[in-house]
Amino acid sequence: MADELAVGDLMFRQRKLRKKEVAARAYDAVIAGLSWESRGPVALGRFEPIDTELTLFKFRSRSPEMEAAKVAQIGSFQGFWPRVTVKDLDPSTEAEKNFATIKAWLQDLYAAAKRPLSLLVDITCIPKTYILYLIGLGFSDELVARIDCLYTPGKYDLVSSAAAAPPALTGPRSLLSEGEWHSRQIPYLEASEYIANDADLLVTLGGELGLSLPFIERFEPRRLGLICIEETSPSRNEPMLGSERMAYEELLREPNAIQTDIKLCDALGVAQYAVAFIRDSVALGTTMMAIGSKPHAIGMALAGLADVRVEVVCRTPASYCAIDVHASADPMLYEIEDRFDPLSYIGC
């Protein structure tokens, strides 16, 4: 994987997190998401203690069991981070309400600092919708000069989990989410003009191809680009549910469909590919759909901020499945900084 890329006004770097990471700069805020997943505290647990307060986003749960797991995880973070506070939010599917809350909170931090902020965000257990929103809001409204993101890869045993689940009555089986998917345009990552009938579509794919297929087909793109996770790509003949394999083959039958495989944690590779995809387009606009990994979503956000013809969308399910996910590899560090902010020249 390459480790540095200039994208528009931003400089982007990626690397593995060190065993005992020492913060190279001061942060105005540290953010993570509370979850039922075991991998949640792993990345921040590798940092040498710093005095900046850790704010844990706690989305309201739909069951007492999920709520209890999140509350228990607070203690895990408190075990290694000096100062911890919890920001209560509405359920993660209630994006508009949460966007307003997060924006007001970030504006307050900006006003107190009297300058653009430097943030450290562990994106491991924060839904992609909110990761994209933080990046779009922060740099578009010049509230931040830098966002460093942490991500701990996880192991999803989708084939075994699906086999153990009761069969769906109709349609494709949900593996990580529940209920119907809805498209959500990410504020601050919109195209300058709405392009309804003349747009290309670039999609990062994950583990629910059966549900992705009808979601993608709604867009009727001129050209369809598919980015699969290299480690689990269907093109490698990895074990898959029959319904997932059929959905993958149907996607490739779409007119002008092209596929590439990019490693799970290679956000920079996705950004490079997305920029080239736009450059080669003859359409008036490009829709980028973040369905796959969270690092891949970062790459799309960078491309969206760099080109006004791009809109970035996510899918919002009715709810998420409470599947425990353990860390499967070393955490990653992604650094996004405004190349033209004065603080970037003095190493802050």
Coordinates of C-alpha atoms in Angstrom, one line a residue:
M1 CA 0.0 0.0 0.0
A2 CA 1.2 3.5 -0.7
D3 CA 1.3 5.7 2.3
E4 CA 0.9 9.4 1.2
L5 CA -1.4 11.2 -1.3
A6 CA -2.4 14.8 -2.0
V7 CA -6.1 14.9 -2.8
G8 CA -7.4 18.4 -3.6
D9 CA -6.7 20.6 -0.6
L10 CA -6.0 17.7 1.7
M11 CA -2.9 15.6 2.4
F12 CA -3.6 12.0 3.3
R13 CA -1.3 9.4 5.0
Q14 CA -1.9 5.9 6.2
R15 CA 0.1 3.4 8.2
K16 CA -0.2 0.7 10.9
L17 CA -0.5 1.9 14.4
R18 CA 2.6 1.2 16.6
K19 CA 2.4 -1.1 19.6
K20 CA 2.8 1.8 22.0
E21 CA 1.8 4.8 19.9
V22 CA 3.0 8.2 21.2
A23 CA 0.9 11.1 19.9
A24 CA 2.9 13.2 17.6
R25 CA 0.7 16.3 18.2
A26 CA -1.8 17.7 20.6
Y27 CA -5.5 17.0 19.9
D28 CA -8.4 19.2 20.8
A29 CA -10.7 16.1 21.1
V30 CA -10.6 12.4 21.0
I31 CA -13.7 10.5 19.8
A32 CA -14.8 6.9 19.7
G33 CA -18.0 5.0 19.5
L34 CA -19.5 2.7 22.1
S35 CA -20.5 -0.7 20.8
W36 CA -21.1 -4.4 21.7
E37 CA -18.0 -5.3 19.6
S38 CA -14.9 -6.6 21.4
R39 CA -12.5 -4.7 19.1
G40 CA -13.9 -1.3 20.1
P41 CA -11.3 -0.2 22.6
V42 CA -8.3 -1.9 20.9
A43 CA -6.8 1.0 18.9
L44 CA -6.9 3.7 21.6
G45 CA -5.6 1.1 24.1
R46 CA -2.3 1.2 22.2
F47 CA -1.8 4.9 22.8
E48 CA 0.5 6.2 25.5
P49 CA -1.9 8.1 27.8
I50 CA -2.6 11.7 26.8
D51 CA -4.6 14.2 28.8
T52 CA -7.1 15.1 26.1
E53 CA -10.6 14.1 27.1
L54 CA -12.1 11.1 25.3
T55 CA -15.7 11.6 24.1
L56 CA -17.6 8.3 23.5
F57 CA -20.5 8.6 21.1
K58 CA -23.3 6.5 22.6
F59 CA -26.2 5.9 20.2
R60 CA -29.4 4.9 21.9
S61 CA -29.9 1.1 21.7
R62 CA -33.0 -0.8 20.6
S63 CA -32.6 -3.5 23.3
P64 CA -31.5 -3.8 27.0
E65 CA -28.8 -6.3 26.0
M66 CA -27.2 -3.9 23.5
E67 CA -27.4 -1.0 26.0
A68 CA -25.8 -3.1 28.8
A69 CA -22.9 -4.1 26.4
K70 CA -22.3 -0.4 25.6
V71 CA -22.4 0.6 29.3
A72 CA -19.9 -2.2 30.1
Q73 CA -17.5 -1.0 27.4
I74 CA -17.3 2.5 29.1
G75 CA -15.4 0.8 31.9
S76 CA -12.9 -0.7 29.3
F77 CA -12.1 2.7 28.0
Q78 CA -11.8 4.2 31.5
G79 CA -9.3 1.5 32.3
F80 CA -6.6 3.0 30.1
W81 CA -7.8 6.6 29.2
P82 CA -7.4 9.3 31.9
R83 CA -10.5 11.3 31.2
V84 CA -13.7 9.9 29.6
T85 CA -17.1 11.4 28.9
V86 CA -20.2 10.1 27.1
K87 CA -22.2 11.9 24.5
D88 CA -25.7 10.5 24.3
L89 CA -27.2 10.4 20.9
D90 CA -30.5 9.2 19.3
P91 CA -30.4 5.8 17.6
S92 CA -27.8 5.7 14.8
T93 CA -30.6 5.4 12.2
E94 CA -31.9 8.9 13.3
A95 CA -29.2 10.7 11.3
E96 CA -30.6 14.2 11.0
K97 CA -31.1 14.6 14.7
N98 CA -27.6 13.3 15.5
F99 CA -26.0 15.4 12.7
A100 CA -27.4 18.6 14.4
T101 CA -26.2 17.5 17.8
I102 CA -22.7 16.6 16.5
K103 CA -22.4 19.8 14.5
A104 CA -23.4 22.0 17.5
W105 CA -20.8 20.2 19.7
L106 CA -18.1 20.6 17.1
Q107 CA -18.9 24.3 16.7
D108 CA -18.6 24.8 20.5
L109 CA -15.2 23.1 20.5
Y110 CA -14.1 25.4 17.6
A111 CA -15.4 28.5 19.4
A112 CA -13.5 27.5 22.5
A113 CA -10.2 26.9 20.7
K114 CA -10.6 30.0 18.5
R115 CA -9.0 28.1 15.5
P116 CA -9.6 25.0 13.4
L117 CA -9.4 21.8 15.4
S118 CA -7.2 18.8 15.5
L119 CA -9.2 15.6 16.1
L120 CA -8.4 12.0 16.8
V121 CA -11.3 9.7 15.8
D122 CA -11.5 6.0 16.3
I123 CA -13.9 5.1 13.5
T124 CA -14.0 1.3 14.3
C125 CA -17.5 1.4 16.0
I126 CA -18.9 4.6 14.5
P127 CA -21.3 4.0 11.5
K128 CA -20.0 5.1 8.1
T129 CA -22.7 7.7 7.8
Y130 CA -21.2 9.6 10.7
I131 CA -17.6 9.1 9.7
L132 CA -18.4 10.7 6.3
Y133 CA -20.4 13.5 8.0
L134 CA -17.6 14.4 10.4
I135 CA -15.0 14.6 7.5
G136 CA -17.4 16.5 5.2
L137 CA -18.5 18.9 7.9
G138 CA -15.1 19.5 9.5
F139 CA -13.2 20.4 6.3
S140 CA -16.1 22.1 4.4
D141 CA -17.0 24.4 7.2
E142 CA -13.3 24.8 8.2
L143 CA -14.0 23.6 11.7
V144 CA -11.0 21.3 11.6
A145 CA -7.5 21.5 10.2
R146 CA -6.8 17.8 10.8
I147 CA -8.6 14.6 11.5
D148 CA -6.6 11.5 12.4
C149 CA -8.6 8.3 12.2
L150 CA -8.0 4.9 13.8
Y151 CA -9.5 1.7 12.6
T152 CA -9.2 -1.9 14.0
P153 CA -10.0 -4.5 11.3
G154 CA -12.4 -7.3 12.4
K155 CA -13.2 -10.8 11.5
Y156 CA -16.7 -11.4 10.2
D157 CA -17.7 -15.1 9.8
L158 CA -20.6 -14.3 7.6
V159 CA -21.1 -17.8 6.1
S160 CA -21.3 -19.6 9.5
S161 CA -23.4 -16.8 11.0
A162 CA -25.9 -16.9 8.2
A163 CA -26.0 -20.7 8.2
A164 CA -26.9 -20.7 11.9
A165 CA -29.7 -18.1 11.4
P166 CA -33.3 -19.0 10.5
P167 CA -33.9 -18.8 6.7
A168 CA -35.4 -15.6 5.4
L169 CA -39.0 -15.9 4.1
T170 CA -38.3 -13.9 1.0
G171 CA -35.5 -12.0 -0.6
P172 CA -31.8 -11.8 0.2
R173 CA -30.7 -12.5 3.8
S174 CA -29.4 -9.8 6.1
L175 CA -26.0 -10.6 7.5
L176 CA -24.9 -7.4 9.3
S177 CA -28.0 -5.2 9.1
E178 CA -31.8 -5.7 9.6
G179 CA -34.7 -4.3 7.6
E180 CA -35.0 -2.3 4.4
W181 CA -32.1 -0.2 3.3
H182 CA -32.6 3.5 2.5
S183 CA -30.2 5.8 0.6
R184 CA -28.8 8.7 2.6
Q185 CA -27.1 11.7 0.9
I186 CA -24.2 12.9 3.2
P187 CA -24.4 16.6 3.9
Y188 CA -21.2 18.5 2.8
L189 CA -20.4 15.7 0.3
E190 CA -23.0 16.7 -2.2
A191 CA -22.5 17.4 -5.9
S192 CA -22.7 21.1 -6.9
E193 CA -25.5 20.2 -9.3
Y194 CA -28.0 17.4 -8.9
I195 CA -27.5 14.9 -11.7
A196 CA -30.5 12.5 -12.0
N197 CA -30.1 10.9 -15.3
D198 CA -26.4 11.4 -16.3
A199 CA -24.2 10.1 -13.6
D200 CA -21.6 7.3 -13.2
L201 CA -21.8 5.2 -10.0
L202 CA -18.8 3.9 -8.0
V203 CA -19.6 1.5 -5.1
T204 CA -17.5 0.0 -2.4
L205 CA -18.9 -3.4 -1.5
G206 CA -18.8 -5.4 1.7
G207 CA -20.6 -8.5 2.9
E208 CA -24.2 -8.1 1.9
L209 CA -24.2 -8.3 -1.8
G210 CA -27.8 -9.6 -1.9
L211 CA -29.1 -6.5 -0.4
S212 CA -26.7 -4.3 -2.3
L213 CA -28.0 -5.4 -5.7
P214 CA -31.5 -3.8 -5.6
F215 CA -30.0 -0.8 -3.8
I216 CA -27.6 -0.2 -6.6
E217 CA -30.1 -0.9 -9.4
R218 CA -32.2 2.0 -8.3
F219 CA -29.6 4.4 -9.6
E220 CA -29.5 3.2 -13.3
P221 CA -25.9 4.6 -13.8
R222 CA -24.2 5.3 -17.1
R223 CA -21.1 3.4 -15.9
L224 CA -20.8 1.2 -12.8
G225 CA -17.6 0.8 -10.9
L226 CA -17.4 -1.9 -8.1
I227 CA -14.7 -1.9 -5.5
C228 CA -14.5 -5.2 -3.6
I229 CA -12.4 -5.9 -0.5
E230 CA -9.4 -7.8 -1.8
E231 CA -9.1 -10.2 1.1
T232 CA -12.7 -11.5 0.7
S233 CA -13.4 -10.6 -2.9
P234 CA -15.9 -12.9 -4.7
S235 CA -13.4 -13.0 -7.6
R236 CA -11.0 -15.0 -5.4
N237 CA -13.6 -17.8 -5.1
E238 CA -13.9 -17.4 -1.3
P239 CA -16.7 -19.4 0.4
M240 CA -20.0 -17.5 0.0
L241 CA -23.7 -18.1 0.4
G242 CA -25.3 -19.0 -2.9
S243 CA -27.5 -15.9 -2.8
E244 CA -24.5 -13.7 -2.4
R245 CA -22.7 -15.3 -5.3
M246 CA -25.7 -14.9 -7.5
A247 CA -26.0 -11.2 -6.6
Y248 CA -22.3 -10.7 -7.4
E249 CA -22.7 -12.3 -10.8
E250 CA -25.8 -10.2 -11.5
L251 CA -23.9 -7.0 -10.6
L252 CA -21.2 -7.9 -13.2
R253 CA -23.9 -8.3 -15.8
E254 CA -24.8 -4.6 -15.5
P255 CA -23.9 -2.6 -18.6
N256 CA -20.5 -1.0 -18.5
A257 CA -19.7 -2.6 -15.1
I258 CA -16.0 -2.8 -14.0
Q259 CA -14.6 -4.3 -10.9
T260 CA -11.4 -3.8 -8.9
D261 CA -10.2 -5.3 -5.7
I262 CA -8.5 -3.1 -3.0
K263 CA -7.3 -4.2 0.4
L264 CA -9.7 -3.8 3.4
C265 CA -7.6 -1.0 5.0
D266 CA -6.3 0.7 1.9
A267 CA -8.2 4.0 2.1
L268 CA -5.5 5.7 0.0
G269 CA -5.9 3.1 -2.8
V270 CA -9.7 3.8 -2.9
A271 CA -9.0 7.6 -3.0
Q272 CA -6.6 7.1 -5.9
Y273 CA -9.0 4.8 -7.8
A274 CA -12.0 7.2 -7.2
V275 CA -10.1 10.2 -8.5
A276 CA -9.1 8.3 -11.6
F277 CA -12.7 7.1 -12.0
I278 CA -14.0 10.7 -12.0
R279 CA -11.2 11.8 -14.4
D280 CA -12.2 9.1 -16.9
S281 CA -15.9 9.9 -16.7
V282 CA -17.9 11.4 -19.6
A283 CA -21.0 11.8 -17.4
L284 CA -22.0 15.1 -15.8
G285 CA -21.6 13.7 -12.3
T286 CA -20.5 10.8 -10.2
T287 CA -22.3 9.2 -7.3
M288 CA -20.1 7.3 -4.8
M289 CA -21.8 4.8 -2.6
A290 CA -20.1 3.7 0.6
I291 CA -21.4 0.2 1.4
G292 CA -18.1 -1.5 2.0
S293 CA -15.4 -1.1 4.7
K294 CA -15.0 2.1 6.7
P295 CA -11.4 2.8 5.4
H296 CA -12.9 2.6 1.9
A297 CA -15.5 5.2 2.9
I298 CA -12.7 7.5 3.9
G299 CA -11.2 7.2 0.4
M300 CA -14.6 8.2 -1.1
A301 CA -14.9 11.2 1.3
L302 CA -11.5 12.5 0.1
A303 CA -12.5 12.2 -3.5
G304 CA -15.9 13.8 -2.8
L305 CA -14.2 16.8 -1.1
A306 CA -11.8 17.2 -4.0
D307 CA -14.3 17.3 -6.9
V308 CA -17.6 19.3 -7.0
R309 CA -19.1 16.8 -9.5
V310 CA -19.2 14.0 -6.8
E311 CA -22.0 13.1 -4.3
V312 CA -21.4 10.6 -1.6
V313 CA -24.2 8.4 -0.3
C314 CA -24.6 5.7 2.3
R315 CA -27.2 3.1 3.1
T316 CA -29.1 3.3 6.3
P317 CA -30.8 0.0 7.4
A318 CA -33.7 -0.2 9.8
S319 CA -31.2 -1.5 12.5
Y320 CA -27.9 -3.3 12.9
C321 CA -27.3 -6.9 14.0
A322 CA -25.6 -7.2 17.3
I323 CA -22.7 -9.4 16.1
D324 CA -19.6 -9.4 18.3
V325 CA -16.5 -8.7 16.2
H326 CA -13.0 -9.4 17.4
A327 CA -9.8 -7.6 16.2
S328 CA -8.2 -9.5 13.3
A329 CA -5.1 -7.4 12.6
D330 CA -3.1 -4.4 13.8
P331 CA -5.1 -1.1 13.9
M332 CA -4.5 1.5 11.2
L333 CA -3.8 5.2 11.5
Y334 CA -5.2 7.6 8.8
E335 CA -4.1 11.2 8.8
I336 CA -6.1 13.8 6.9
E337 CA -4.9 17.4 7.1
D338 CA -5.7 20.7 5.3
R339 CA -2.5 21.4 3.3
F340 CA -3.2 25.1 3.4
D341 CA -4.0 25.6 7.1
P342 CA -1.1 27.6 8.7
L343 CA -0.9 25.0 11.6
S344 CA 0.2 22.3 9.1
Y345 CA 3.4 24.2 8.4
I346 CA 4.5 24.3 12.0
G347 CA 3.9 20.6 12.9
C348 CA 0.8 21.0 15.1

